[in-house]
Amino acid sequence: MNDKRSQEIYERAKKTLPGGVNSPVRSFRNVGCAPRFIEKAKGDRIYDIDGNEMIDYVCSWGPGILGAADDRVLEAVKKACDDGLTYGAPTLREVEMAEMLKDLVPSIEVSRLVSSGTEAVMSAIRVARGYTKRDKILKFEGCYHGHSDGLLVKAGSAALTTAVPDSAGVPADYSKHTLVAAYNDEGSVEALFKEYPNDIAAVIVEPVAANMGVVLPGDGFLQFLRDITTKYGALLIFDEVITGFRLALGGAQEYFGITPDLTTLGKIIGGGMPVGAYGGREDIMRCVSPDGPVYQAGTLSGNPIATAAGLATLKILKEDKQIYKRLESRTLVLKDAVEKAAAGRVSVNQIGSLMSIFFTKGPVVDYKSATSSDTEKYAEYFKYLLDKNIYVAPSQFEAMFVSDSHTDDDIKATCNVIADYFRDHR
Ligand SMILES: *Cc1c(COP(=O)(O)O)cnc(C)c1O
């Protein structure tokens, strides 16, 4: 393995960028080595500046469902560039995007485009508060909803309390309206609703959690959230920034048949460009400015290049009727290989093209069980794979993403490396 240039640039990067990176997990700190600096990517391959060619299972943390630099998406982007990069005025493509979202995502009637998942969630929460005229938000431990103040929280020490900031720079006053329950734990949600029956504006949840590693909702959990929010007059927000267009065209809400009031989208919706969106029931979304009193705006929202990439990607997903079957069957090959090779030493969670290998006996059903994983073992596994040119997430608590560019041969090669790892590390 040669990563000489990456190491050199990392040293240089650390002088002018915090941790040498523009987003923390890219630094590889969790696995204790220098990150690879990337030169280019195509299909299921990613190339670093030392010339290593790797099979990529990070896929830009989700957007790359077609694989990198899909020719059809590139063509749409190049064509859009010729017409100018931004106007700050409405375009037909934004209308087509809103119509596409209404067509594909069951809960969405009206939507607004923004430029990141963080922005989408932050805005959806403001709408939920504006609509219900309530202040509190209930989230789940281990679910990530972007880096806005009120959501960057962890559970307080008492069993039933409001959250405490999980980052310096977040005033406790900002997090005091956020309540934290345990994923898959209906009792913890019920208790908070009993304590604050008229104060909770919304419950926000990743319908499949994918930011503590992949954790599936238990039987009936999403239906329970639908029922209890309706009972108490709170809104249900599905944060589908990862699951949207990933589990099914209509996201987790289509997959599980549960309709939230509001949905947040990101990642795949931009086809590799910065796009986010939030949307939902028309009467709720009419609260958004200039139709209503909830202010939200963006200079580059609905950017013409970004919407060209996003629309091209969504059209491909919509027209390819077999794509979700293909993605899942490839992922199942990986899952079976890991389970066979690891023989009970890890716990594998998988749904569609999302998968996590937890270095714990499991089952992994929530934050507590996810964090029982042996992260040092994961780091060892990560480095072993990287050395064999298999690029997976540099953290135990991130998903493995399979794309439509992963060939059967590359999946097989990956299975062999994973099998070797478990054979060599008893
Ligand atoms: C990635 C992610 C976000 C944040 O999106 P950014 O585009 O990184 O701001 C929010 N929610 C979920 C579920 C995510 O996975």
XYZ file of C-alpha atoms and ligand atoms in Angstrom:
441
model
C 0.000 0.000 0.000
C 1.337 3.402 -0.951
C -0.241 6.480 0.577
C 2.827 8.718 0.628
C 1.277 11.685 -1.158
C -1.937 11.443 0.880
C 0.143 11.554 4.060
C 2.101 14.562 2.822
C -1.016 16.477 1.837
C -2.677 15.544 5.123
C 0.222 17.137 7.015
C -0.120 20.218 4.823
C -3.933 20.266 5.155
C -3.817 20.212 8.953
C -2.068 23.604 8.908
C -4.967 25.412 7.248
C -8.051 23.224 7.824
C -9.387 21.973 11.200
C -8.191 18.363 11.314
C -7.169 18.727 7.687
C -10.735 18.276 6.466
C -14.038 20.027 5.797
C -16.182 17.426 7.601
C -14.921 15.532 10.669
C -15.419 11.876 9.743
C -13.290 12.345 6.621
C -10.236 12.740 8.830
C -10.088 8.959 9.555
C -9.454 9.873 13.211
C -11.808 7.140 14.389
C -9.591 4.546 12.775
C -6.276 6.212 13.563
C -4.674 6.783 10.174
C -4.286 9.458 7.507
C -7.205 9.918 5.124
C -6.768 9.230 1.440
C -6.913 12.360 -0.669
C -9.085 11.626 -3.659
C -8.305 12.549 -7.221
C -11.304 11.146 -9.066
C -14.063 8.538 -9.034
C -15.964 6.651 -11.685
C -18.595 3.947 -11.247
C -17.735 1.877 -8.179
C -14.069 2.934 -8.214
C -12.452 5.758 -6.309
C -8.846 6.827 -7.012
C -6.534 8.559 -4.557
C -3.647 10.829 -5.477
C -1.111 8.051 -4.988
C -2.819 6.192 -7.804
C -4.567 3.559 -5.658
C -7.754 2.301 -7.292
C -10.304 1.275 -4.663
C -13.794 -0.249 -4.678
C -15.920 2.395 -3.001
C -18.598 1.547 -0.423
C -18.856 5.069 0.999
C -20.411 6.510 -2.156
C -20.032 10.050 -0.800
C -22.044 8.909 2.279
C -25.113 8.054 0.224
C -25.580 10.283 -2.820
C -23.796 7.870 -5.158
C -26.616 5.358 -5.657
C -25.764 5.094 -9.353
C -22.043 5.027 -8.647
C -19.746 7.985 -9.277
C -19.912 10.273 -12.296
C -22.774 8.550 -14.107
C -22.555 9.586 -17.779
C -26.250 10.480 -18.003
C -26.010 12.755 -14.971
C -22.767 14.328 -16.200
C -24.379 15.125 -19.518
C -27.283 16.918 -17.817
C -24.873 18.906 -15.661
C -22.634 19.933 -18.559
C -25.620 21.059 -20.569
C -26.952 23.074 -17.610
C -23.547 24.738 -17.072
C -23.622 26.184 -20.572
C -26.726 28.145 -19.602
C -25.200 29.770 -16.529
C -24.420 28.662 -12.992
C -26.994 30.596 -10.977
C -29.662 33.262 -11.494
C -31.388 33.812 -8.154
C -34.672 33.649 -10.045
C -37.111 30.770 -10.555
C -36.569 28.113 -13.223
C -38.705 25.440 -14.864
C -36.422 22.744 -13.455
C -37.384 23.667 -9.894
C -41.046 23.162 -10.767
C -40.223 19.821 -12.377
C -38.331 18.844 -9.234
C -41.279 19.735 -6.969
C -43.617 17.784 -9.262
C -41.207 14.837 -9.230
C -41.131 14.848 -5.404
C -44.920 14.969 -5.253
C -45.083 12.086 -7.703
C -42.482 9.881 -5.981
C -42.695 10.549 -2.232
C -46.071 9.516 -0.738
C -46.299 12.234 1.941
C -45.131 15.158 -0.182
C -47.680 17.487 -1.734
C -45.721 20.728 -1.489
C -41.969 21.042 -1.024
C -39.107 23.505 -0.890
C -35.536 23.014 -2.088
C -32.534 23.952 0.029
C -28.817 23.158 -0.282
C -28.100 20.516 2.381
C -29.720 17.967 4.638
C -28.921 20.080 7.683
C -30.799 22.994 6.183
C -33.756 20.785 5.234
C -34.151 19.462 8.782
C -33.641 22.838 10.420
C -36.340 24.316 8.199
C -38.803 21.436 8.622
C -38.558 21.834 12.375
C -39.278 25.535 12.133
C -42.351 24.744 10.026
C -43.515 22.119 12.537
C -43.195 24.664 15.352
C -44.887 27.383 13.335
C -47.760 25.107 12.360
C -48.418 23.580 15.786
C -47.460 26.693 17.789
C -45.510 24.402 20.110
C -41.793 24.507 20.970
C -40.562 21.038 21.855
C -39.045 18.487 19.492
C -38.611 14.812 20.301
C -35.643 13.035 18.709
C -33.957 9.674 19.209
C -30.587 8.900 20.680
C -28.174 7.920 17.910
C -30.199 9.531 15.096
C -28.364 12.308 13.263
C -30.254 15.196 11.744
C -27.490 17.546 10.669
C -25.490 19.992 12.736
C -28.045 22.670 13.670
C -27.994 23.818 17.304
C -31.203 22.295 18.636
C -30.464 18.857 17.184
C -26.848 18.537 18.207
C -27.819 17.119 21.550
C -27.511 13.984 23.590
C -29.678 12.509 26.286
C -29.363 14.117 29.695
C -28.300 11.996 32.639
C -31.733 11.590 34.237
C -34.072 9.025 32.694
C -36.635 11.605 31.712
C -35.075 14.920 30.916
C -34.495 17.359 28.172
C -31.364 17.068 26.106
C -27.955 18.576 26.761
C -25.709 20.046 24.033
C -23.446 17.541 22.303
C -21.126 20.240 21.006
C -19.366 23.216 22.472
C -20.913 26.456 21.272
C -24.495 25.292 21.683
C -26.194 27.216 24.520
C -28.138 24.958 26.890
C -31.077 27.292 26.205
C -31.112 26.088 22.587
C -31.251 22.438 23.460
C -33.763 22.727 26.297
C -36.648 22.316 23.848
C -35.261 19.048 22.509
C -36.324 15.794 24.169
C -34.443 12.569 23.611
C -35.977 9.081 23.548
C -34.393 5.691 22.840
C -34.771 4.283 19.310
C -37.191 1.342 19.190
C -38.292 2.048 22.762
C -41.999 2.901 22.724
C -42.108 3.361 26.489
C -39.535 6.162 26.384
C -41.651 8.034 23.817
C -44.878 7.506 25.745
C -43.312 8.819 28.932
C -42.211 12.047 27.244
C -45.650 12.611 25.726
C -47.241 12.053 29.144
C -44.916 14.615 30.660
C -45.363 17.183 27.854
C -48.774 16.387 26.297
C -49.319 19.848 24.787
C -45.779 20.984 24.111
C -44.321 18.616 21.515
C -44.407 20.115 18.021
C -42.913 17.101 16.289
C -41.230 13.760 16.584
C -38.311 13.528 14.178
C -36.870 10.138 13.317
C -34.659 8.409 10.801
C -37.179 5.724 9.737
C -34.166 3.458 9.337
C -31.387 4.816 11.499
C -28.151 4.980 9.535
C -25.953 7.293 11.572
C -25.199 4.914 14.462
C -24.510 2.258 11.900
C -27.635 0.864 10.277
C -30.375 0.112 12.819
C -33.774 -1.084 11.622
C -37.046 0.005 13.173
C -38.620 -2.859 15.096
C -42.007 -4.303 14.139
C -44.665 -1.656 14.584
C -42.296 1.071 15.827
C -42.975 3.521 12.975
C -46.734 2.849 13.154
C -46.544 3.519 16.893
C -44.897 6.893 16.198
C -47.581 7.676 13.619
C -50.321 6.862 16.131
C -48.918 8.654 19.162
C -48.110 11.862 17.258
C -51.644 11.928 15.839
C -53.100 11.318 19.307
C -51.215 14.255 20.853
C -51.517 16.648 17.910
C -47.784 16.573 17.149
C -46.325 16.199 13.662
C -44.287 13.211 12.530
C -41.157 14.105 10.570
C -39.274 11.392 8.699
C -35.687 12.417 8.118
C -35.140 10.547 4.867
C -31.870 12.261 3.968
C -30.311 8.777 3.684
C -33.339 6.520 3.124
C -35.041 8.753 0.536
C -34.712 7.221 -2.964
C -32.456 4.592 -1.332
C -34.821 1.992 0.139
C -37.423 2.597 -2.556
C -38.295 5.416 -4.927
C -40.637 6.773 -2.261
C -38.103 6.148 0.518
C -38.745 4.413 3.829
C -42.306 5.763 3.946
C -43.119 3.782 0.818
C -41.107 0.770 1.994
C -42.923 0.567 5.338
C -46.234 2.083 4.267
C -46.243 4.788 6.952
C -47.022 8.368 5.938
C -45.322 11.149 7.929
C -46.535 14.755 7.953
C -43.205 16.192 6.840
C -40.207 14.636 5.115
C -36.637 15.853 4.798
C -34.447 14.826 1.890
C -30.796 15.262 0.928
C -27.912 13.193 -0.450
C -29.384 11.237 -3.433
C -31.769 14.077 -4.328
C -28.789 16.141 -5.523
C -27.193 13.388 -7.611
C -23.804 14.425 -6.201
C -24.506 18.164 -6.009
C -25.562 20.097 -2.884
C -29.356 19.760 -2.647
C -31.756 19.199 0.202
C -35.524 19.443 0.371
C -38.343 19.422 2.868
C -41.974 18.900 2.108
C -45.234 17.347 3.159
C -48.894 17.964 3.616
C -50.119 21.028 1.786
C -51.802 22.735 4.756
C -48.570 22.474 6.747
C -46.279 23.595 3.936
C -48.472 26.642 3.230
C -47.001 28.057 6.448
C -43.740 28.660 4.564
C -42.901 32.170 3.404
C -44.128 33.863 1.224
C -47.400 31.883 1.545
C -47.215 31.909 5.333
C -45.440 33.254 8.411
C -42.514 30.773 8.669
C -39.466 32.431 7.140
C -36.929 30.398 5.197
C -34.779 31.419 2.233
C -31.599 30.586 0.288
C -29.452 32.424 -2.292
C -28.505 29.189 -4.059
C -31.668 27.176 -3.264
C -32.873 25.274 -6.330
C -29.585 26.033 -8.078
C -29.880 25.212 -11.807
C -26.829 22.935 -11.962
C -27.704 21.089 -8.760
C -31.306 20.534 -9.846
C -30.090 19.287 -13.240
C -27.976 16.627 -11.502
C -30.766 15.760 -9.082
C -33.515 15.523 -11.664
C -31.375 13.406 -13.993
C -30.663 11.011 -11.101
C -34.300 10.766 -10.001
C -35.445 10.165 -13.592
C -33.006 7.269 -13.947
C -34.211 5.760 -10.652
C -37.832 6.205 -11.700
C -37.440 4.622 -15.114
C -35.331 1.663 -14.008
C -37.971 -0.647 -12.521
C -35.472 -3.280 -11.382
C -32.878 -1.078 -9.715
C -33.962 -1.551 -6.090
C -34.145 -5.330 -6.553
C -30.659 -5.344 -8.067
C -29.238 -3.193 -5.276
C -30.714 -5.397 -2.576
C -29.631 -8.693 -4.120
C -26.031 -7.443 -4.375
C -26.103 -6.291 -0.774
C -27.459 -9.675 0.328
C -24.458 -11.365 -1.285
C -22.196 -9.218 0.910
C -24.286 -9.870 3.998
C -24.282 -13.641 3.506
C -20.529 -13.655 2.929
C -19.841 -11.633 6.078
C -22.119 -13.752 8.240
C -20.564 -16.938 6.970
C -16.990 -15.709 7.413
C -17.488 -14.050 10.781
C -19.427 -16.964 12.241
C -21.163 -15.070 15.041
C -18.342 -12.670 15.836
C -20.177 -9.681 14.361
C -23.775 -8.575 14.045
C -24.911 -7.544 10.559
C -27.826 -5.165 10.025
C -29.042 -4.787 6.442
C -31.978 -3.367 4.552
C -32.026 -2.669 0.820
C -28.589 -1.354 -0.153
C -27.699 -0.227 3.384
C -25.607 -2.436 5.611
C -23.518 -2.322 8.796
C -21.141 -4.836 10.294
C -21.088 -4.267 14.052
C -18.197 -5.774 15.974
C -20.464 -6.979 18.741
C -22.558 -10.081 19.231
C -25.714 -8.004 19.002
C -28.523 -7.766 18.207
C -28.054 -4.049 17.507
C -31.394 -2.305 17.956
C -30.536 1.109 19.420
C -27.711 3.451 20.387
C -26.794 1.486 23.484
C -26.350 -1.797 21.653
C -24.628 -0.076 18.698
C -22.068 1.502 20.989
C -21.315 -1.867 22.585
C -19.261 -2.511 19.421
C -15.513 -2.954 19.606
C -14.348 0.097 17.664
C -10.701 -1.006 17.815
C -11.645 -4.202 16.005
C -13.518 -2.122 13.468
C -10.425 0.035 12.917
C -8.340 -3.097 12.350
C -10.924 -4.406 9.859
C -11.091 -1.021 8.119
C -7.314 -0.845 7.663
C -7.145 -4.423 6.425
C -9.752 -3.674 3.753
C -8.168 -0.361 2.782
C -4.835 -2.085 2.324
C -6.582 -4.414 -0.145
C -8.171 -1.424 -1.931
C -11.653 -1.797 -0.468
C -12.848 1.614 0.723
C -15.474 1.413 3.498
C -16.549 4.021 6.041
C -13.758 5.012 8.464
C -16.125 4.604 11.411
C -18.074 1.774 12.989
C -21.106 4.026 13.155
C -21.630 4.701 9.460
C -23.408 2.664 6.806
C -21.914 0.668 3.971
C -23.552 1.835 0.727
C -24.003 -0.368 -2.332
C -24.516 1.339 -5.691
C -25.807 0.294 -9.066
C -22.211 0.407 -10.341
C -21.003 -2.368 -8.032
C -20.456 -5.292 -10.386
C -20.929 -8.902 -9.353
C -17.190 -9.412 -9.767
C -16.355 -6.489 -7.478
C -18.847 -7.676 -4.861
C -17.260 -11.123 -5.048
C -13.765 -9.683 -4.709
C -14.950 -7.737 -1.666
C -16.474 -10.879 -0.114
C -13.158 -12.663 -0.543
C -11.202 -9.898 1.193
C -13.687 -9.835 4.067
C -13.485 -13.623 4.365
C -9.672 -13.367 4.440
C -9.888 -10.767 7.195
C -12.001 -12.987 9.416
C -9.794 -15.996 8.664
C -6.627 -14.050 9.561
C -8.101 -12.441 12.683
C -9.536 -15.076 14.973
C -26.419 13.387 6.205
C -27.631 13.544 7.024
C -28.118 14.816 7.395
C -27.366 16.074 7.110
O -27.220 16.324 5.745
P -26.024 17.289 5.258
O -26.272 17.401 3.780
O -24.763 16.597 5.611
O -26.198 18.581 5.956
C -29.335 14.883 8.043
N -30.024 13.774 8.339
C -29.583 12.546 8.019
C -30.411 11.353 8.352
C -28.352 12.393 7.376
O -27.896 11.163 7.111
